[in-house]
Coordinates of C-alpha atoms in Angstrom, one line a residue:
M34 CA -168.1 227.0 -23.9
F35 CA -170.5 226.1 -21.1
R36 CA -171.3 227.5 -17.7
K37 CA -171.4 225.3 -14.6
P38 CA -172.2 226.4 -11.0
F39 CA -168.5 225.7 -10.1
F40 CA -165.6 223.6 -11.3
Y41 CA -163.3 221.8 -8.9
L42 CA -159.7 222.2 -10.2
R43 CA -157.4 219.2 -9.9
V44 CA -153.8 220.5 -9.3
S45 CA -150.7 218.6 -10.2
A46 CA -148.2 221.1 -8.7
V47 CA -148.2 224.7 -7.4
D48 CA -145.6 227.5 -6.9
A49 CA -144.6 227.6 -3.2
D50 CA -145.1 231.4 -2.8
L51 CA -148.6 231.1 -4.3
L52 CA -149.5 228.2 -2.1
K53 CA -148.5 230.2 1.0
D54 CA -150.5 233.3 -0.1
L55 CA -153.6 231.2 -0.7
L56 CA -153.3 229.4 2.6
D57 CA -152.8 232.8 4.5
A58 CA -155.8 234.3 2.8
N59 CA -158.1 231.2 2.9
P60 CA -157.8 229.6 6.5
N61 CA -160.7 227.3 5.6
S62 CA -158.5 225.6 2.9
C63 CA -161.1 226.4 0.2
A64 CA -160.1 229.1 -2.4
Q65 CA -162.5 230.4 -5.0
A66 CA -161.6 232.0 -8.3
K67 CA -163.1 233.1 -11.6
V68 CA -161.9 232.3 -15.1
A69 CA -160.5 235.6 -16.4
L70 CA -158.8 234.8 -19.8
H71 CA -158.0 231.9 -22.1
F72 CA -154.7 231.6 -23.9
R73 CA -153.5 229.0 -26.4
H74 CA -151.4 227.3 -23.7
G75 CA -153.3 228.1 -20.5
C76 CA -155.8 230.2 -18.6
L77 CA -155.7 233.1 -16.2
I78 CA -157.9 232.8 -13.1
R79 CA -158.6 235.5 -10.5
F80 CA -158.9 234.5 -6.8
E81 CA -161.2 236.6 -4.7
S82 CA -158.4 236.6 -2.0
L83 CA -155.4 237.7 -4.3
P84 CA -154.8 241.0 -6.0
L85 CA -153.2 239.6 -9.3
P86 CA -154.3 236.9 -11.8
I87 CA -152.7 233.4 -11.7
F88 CA -151.7 231.4 -14.7
V89 CA -153.0 227.8 -14.9
G90 CA -151.2 225.6 -17.5
T91 CA -149.2 222.4 -18.1
V92 CA -145.4 222.1 -17.8
Q93 CA -145.0 222.0 -21.6
R94 CA -143.5 225.5 -21.6
G95 CA -141.7 225.2 -18.4
L96 CA -142.8 226.5 -14.9
L97 CA -143.7 230.1 -14.3
P98 CA -143.7 232.1 -11.0
M99 CA -147.1 231.9 -9.3
Q100 CA -148.3 229.1 -11.5
I101 CA -150.8 226.3 -11.0
V102 CA -149.7 223.2 -12.9
V103 CA -152.4 220.9 -14.3
T104 CA -152.6 218.0 -16.6
R105 CA -153.5 218.5 -20.3
G106 CA -156.8 216.9 -19.7
E107 CA -157.6 219.3 -16.9
L108 CA -156.6 222.3 -18.9
E109 CA -158.9 221.2 -21.8
S110 CA -161.7 221.1 -19.3
L111 CA -160.9 224.6 -18.2
F112 CA -160.8 225.8 -21.8
K113 CA -164.5 224.7 -22.0
L114 CA -165.5 227.1 -19.2
E115 CA -166.8 230.5 -20.0
V116 CA -165.0 233.6 -18.7
Q117 CA -166.3 234.4 -15.2
S118 CA -167.0 230.8 -14.5
T119 CA -166.3 229.8 -10.9
V120 CA -163.3 227.6 -10.1
I121 CA -162.8 226.0 -6.6
L122 CA -159.4 224.9 -5.3
D123 CA -159.2 222.5 -2.3
L124 CA -156.0 223.7 -0.6
S125 CA -155.9 220.8 1.8
A126 CA -155.4 218.5 -1.3
V127 CA -153.0 220.9 -2.9
K128 CA -150.7 220.8 0.2
R129 CA -150.3 217.1 -0.2
G130 CA -149.1 217.5 -3.9
R131 CA -146.0 218.8 -5.5
V132 CA -144.7 222.3 -4.6
F133 CA -142.0 224.0 -6.6
N134 CA -139.7 227.0 -5.8
L135 CA -138.6 229.3 -8.6
D136 CA -136.1 231.4 -6.6
L137 CA -133.3 232.0 -9.0
R138 CA -131.0 233.0 -6.1
L139 CA -131.2 229.6 -4.7
A140 CA -130.5 228.0 -8.0
V141 CA -127.4 229.9 -9.0
K142 CA -125.9 231.4 -5.8
R143 CA -122.8 229.3 -5.8
E144 CA -122.2 229.0 -9.5
L145 CA -121.1 232.5 -10.5
Q146 CA -117.4 233.2 -10.1
G147 CA -116.7 236.6 -11.5
L148 CA -118.5 238.2 -14.4
D149 CA -116.3 236.9 -17.3
R150 CA -118.4 233.9 -18.0
L151 CA -121.6 236.0 -17.8
L152 CA -120.3 238.6 -20.2
G153 CA -119.2 235.9 -22.6
A154 CA -122.7 234.3 -22.3
A155 CA -124.3 237.6 -23.0
E156 CA -122.5 237.9 -26.3
K157 CA -123.6 234.3 -27.3
I158 CA -127.2 235.1 -26.3
R159 CA -127.1 238.2 -28.6
A160 CA -125.7 236.2 -31.4
F161 CA -128.4 233.6 -30.9
L162 CA -131.2 236.2 -31.1
V163 CA -129.8 237.8 -34.3
L164 CA -129.8 234.3 -35.9
E165 CA -133.3 233.3 -34.5
A166 CA -135.3 236.4 -35.7
P167 CA -134.7 239.8 -37.2
A168 CA -136.4 241.7 -34.3
G169 CA -138.0 241.5 -31.0
G170 CA -141.1 243.3 -29.6
L171 CA -139.3 246.8 -29.5
G172 CA -137.4 246.7 -32.7
G173 CA -134.5 245.1 -34.6
W174 CA -131.8 243.5 -32.6
Q175 CA -128.9 245.5 -34.0
E176 CA -130.6 248.6 -32.8
V177 CA -131.7 247.2 -29.4
F178 CA -128.1 246.0 -28.7
S179 CA -126.5 249.4 -29.7
S180 CA -125.4 251.9 -27.0
S181 CA -127.6 254.5 -28.8
W182 CA -130.8 252.6 -28.4
R183 CA -133.5 254.8 -26.8
W184 CA -133.9 252.6 -23.7
A185 CA -130.2 251.5 -23.3
G186 CA -129.9 253.6 -20.2
A187 CA -132.5 251.5 -18.4
F188 CA -130.1 248.6 -18.4
G189 CA -127.1 250.4 -16.9
A190 CA -125.7 252.3 -19.9
C191 CA -126.7 255.6 -18.4
P192 CA -127.2 255.3 -14.6
Q193 CA -128.3 258.9 -14.2
D194 CA -131.4 258.3 -16.4
E195 CA -132.0 254.7 -15.3
E196 CA -135.1 255.4 -13.2
K197 CA -136.8 257.5 -15.9
L198 CA -136.1 255.0 -18.8
M199 CA -137.1 252.1 -16.7
N200 CA -140.4 253.8 -16.0
S201 CA -140.8 254.4 -19.7
L202 CA -140.3 250.7 -20.5
L203 CA -143.0 249.5 -18.2
G204 CA -146.0 248.4 -20.3
R205 CA -144.3 249.3 -23.6
G206 CA -145.2 246.9 -26.4
E207 CA -148.1 244.7 -27.3
G208 CA -149.7 241.6 -25.8
S209 CA -150.4 240.2 -22.4
T210 CA -146.8 240.7 -21.4
P211 CA -145.4 243.8 -23.2
A212 CA -141.8 243.6 -24.6
G213 CA -140.5 246.3 -22.2
D214 CA -141.7 244.3 -19.2
D215 CA -140.2 241.1 -20.5
M216 CA -136.8 242.8 -21.0
L217 CA -136.9 244.2 -17.5
I218 CA -137.6 240.7 -16.2
G219 CA -134.6 239.3 -18.1
A220 CA -132.4 242.0 -16.7
A221 CA -133.8 241.5 -13.2
A222 CA -132.8 237.8 -13.4
V223 CA -129.1 238.7 -14.2
H224 CA -129.0 241.4 -11.4
S225 CA -130.6 239.0 -8.9
M226 CA -128.0 236.4 -9.6
I227 CA -125.1 239.0 -9.3
A228 CA -126.6 240.6 -6.2
A229 CA -126.7 237.2 -4.4
S230 CA -123.4 235.9 -5.6
L231 CA -120.3 235.5 -3.4
G232 CA -118.1 235.2 -6.5
V233 CA -118.2 238.8 -7.6
S234 CA -116.9 242.0 -6.2
H235 CA -118.7 244.1 -3.4
F236 CA -119.1 246.9 -6.0
Q237 CA -120.8 244.6 -8.5
R238 CA -123.2 243.2 -5.9
M239 CA -124.1 246.8 -4.8
R240 CA -124.6 248.0 -8.3
S241 CA -127.0 245.1 -9.0
R242 CA -128.8 245.6 -5.8
A243 CA -129.3 249.3 -6.7
W244 CA -130.7 248.4 -10.0
L245 CA -133.1 246.0 -8.4
E246 CA -134.1 248.6 -5.8
C247 CA -135.0 250.9 -8.6
L248 CA -137.2 248.4 -10.3
N249 CA -138.8 247.5 -6.9
S250 CA -139.7 251.2 -6.4
F251 CA -142.2 250.9 -9.2
V252 CA -144.1 248.0 -7.6
P253 CA -146.9 250.3 -6.3
I254 CA -147.6 251.6 -9.8
F255 CA -147.2 248.4 -11.9
E256 CA -151.0 248.1 -12.2
E257 CA -151.2 251.6 -13.6
C258 CA -148.3 251.0 -16.1
T259 CA -148.9 247.5 -17.6
T260 CA -151.2 244.6 -18.0
S261 CA -152.4 242.5 -15.0
T262 CA -150.5 239.4 -16.3
S263 CA -147.3 241.3 -16.6
C264 CA -147.9 242.7 -13.0
T265 CA -147.8 239.1 -11.8
Y266 CA -144.4 238.4 -13.3
L267 CA -142.8 241.8 -12.6
S268 CA -143.8 241.4 -8.9
A269 CA -142.4 237.9 -8.9
A270 CA -139.1 239.2 -10.5
C271 CA -138.7 241.8 -7.7
R272 CA -138.8 238.9 -5.2
G273 CA -136.2 236.9 -7.2
R274 CA -138.7 234.6 -8.9
F275 CA -138.4 233.7 -12.5
S276 CA -139.5 231.1 -15.1
S277 CA -137.7 227.8 -15.0
H278 CA -136.5 228.3 -18.6
L279 CA -135.0 231.7 -17.8
I280 CA -133.4 230.2 -14.7
G281 CA -132.0 227.5 -16.9
V282 CA -130.4 230.1 -19.2
L283 CA -128.7 231.8 -16.3
Q284 CA -127.5 228.6 -14.7
A285 CA -125.9 227.6 -18.0
A286 CA -124.4 231.1 -18.4
A287 CA -122.9 231.1 -14.9
S288 CA -121.4 227.6 -15.3
G289 CA -120.0 228.1 -18.8
R290 CA -121.9 225.2 -20.3
E291 CA -122.4 226.5 -23.9
N292 CA -124.4 223.6 -25.2
R293 CA -126.9 224.0 -22.3
L294 CA -126.9 227.7 -22.8
F295 CA -128.2 227.4 -26.5
E296 CA -130.6 224.7 -25.6
N297 CA -132.2 226.8 -22.9
C298 CA -132.2 229.9 -25.0
R299 CA -134.1 228.0 -27.6
R300 CA -136.6 226.8 -25.2
L301 CA -137.2 230.3 -23.8
S302 CA -137.3 231.9 -27.2
R303 CA -140.5 229.8 -27.9
H304 CA -142.5 231.6 -25.3
G305 CA -145.1 233.8 -26.8
K306 CA -144.7 235.8 -30.0
T307 CA -141.6 237.6 -28.9
S308 CA -141.9 237.4 -25.0
G309 CA -139.1 234.8 -24.5
M310 CA -136.7 236.5 -27.0
D311 CA -137.4 239.8 -25.3
S312 CA -136.5 238.3 -21.8
L313 CA -133.3 236.9 -23.4
A314 CA -132.5 240.4 -24.7
G315 CA -133.0 241.9 -21.3
A316 CA -130.7 239.3 -19.9
A317 CA -128.0 240.0 -22.5

């Protein structure tokens, strides 16, 4: 590791929402951040002008909400910096580069026609997980997928206890993105798709919107309940923003393309130790 006065970050692409937030907060088009944490596949940096940390990484594991995309060489240079090193971002240069939008509702709004395909896909996702690994971050899959599982009510099995159980799941598990949060993000993706779809009943849309409103009610306390990294992705989920691999799973599920469903499940399952698998379990 070495410390330099500052490091100019060369950006390949950036999330559209993040770029807007940075431009709003930095009218001089120069944003300053500190290296917060190193991961195997990327780094977290904290901008002075933003409340939550931002992930910097390559496209190797897909795109994430609020991500800054860099080349492998640029990431290797970041890895050499000590924590608390200063990183400078020239926003005028970033604006001329690639901008991506991970709004799942834009990606699948017209593909979902009723819930039959989605329910069938959920069964296939569960079967995939059982074959892929014996357990996720909160226990064995057979238990997690049973109606008697402790937190089943957070996903619609027990609407009267939904808020309490959802709160109990926040921050539950180990790692930078606890398993409970990953499962809630997976479920939020499904509900976001249903809530925005014209191909389901009014009741189904209203039920999904109610679930999302319940999750959204916890936004003010996310930072008290879970990790700063997880706060970034939970907050994005409340705005309908999800990882490109999770969006791919839902697109394949809505369109009934089974081969693409398993291909995207496999990609997502490789995220973290159990993070991707827990997101799949929440979606199922």
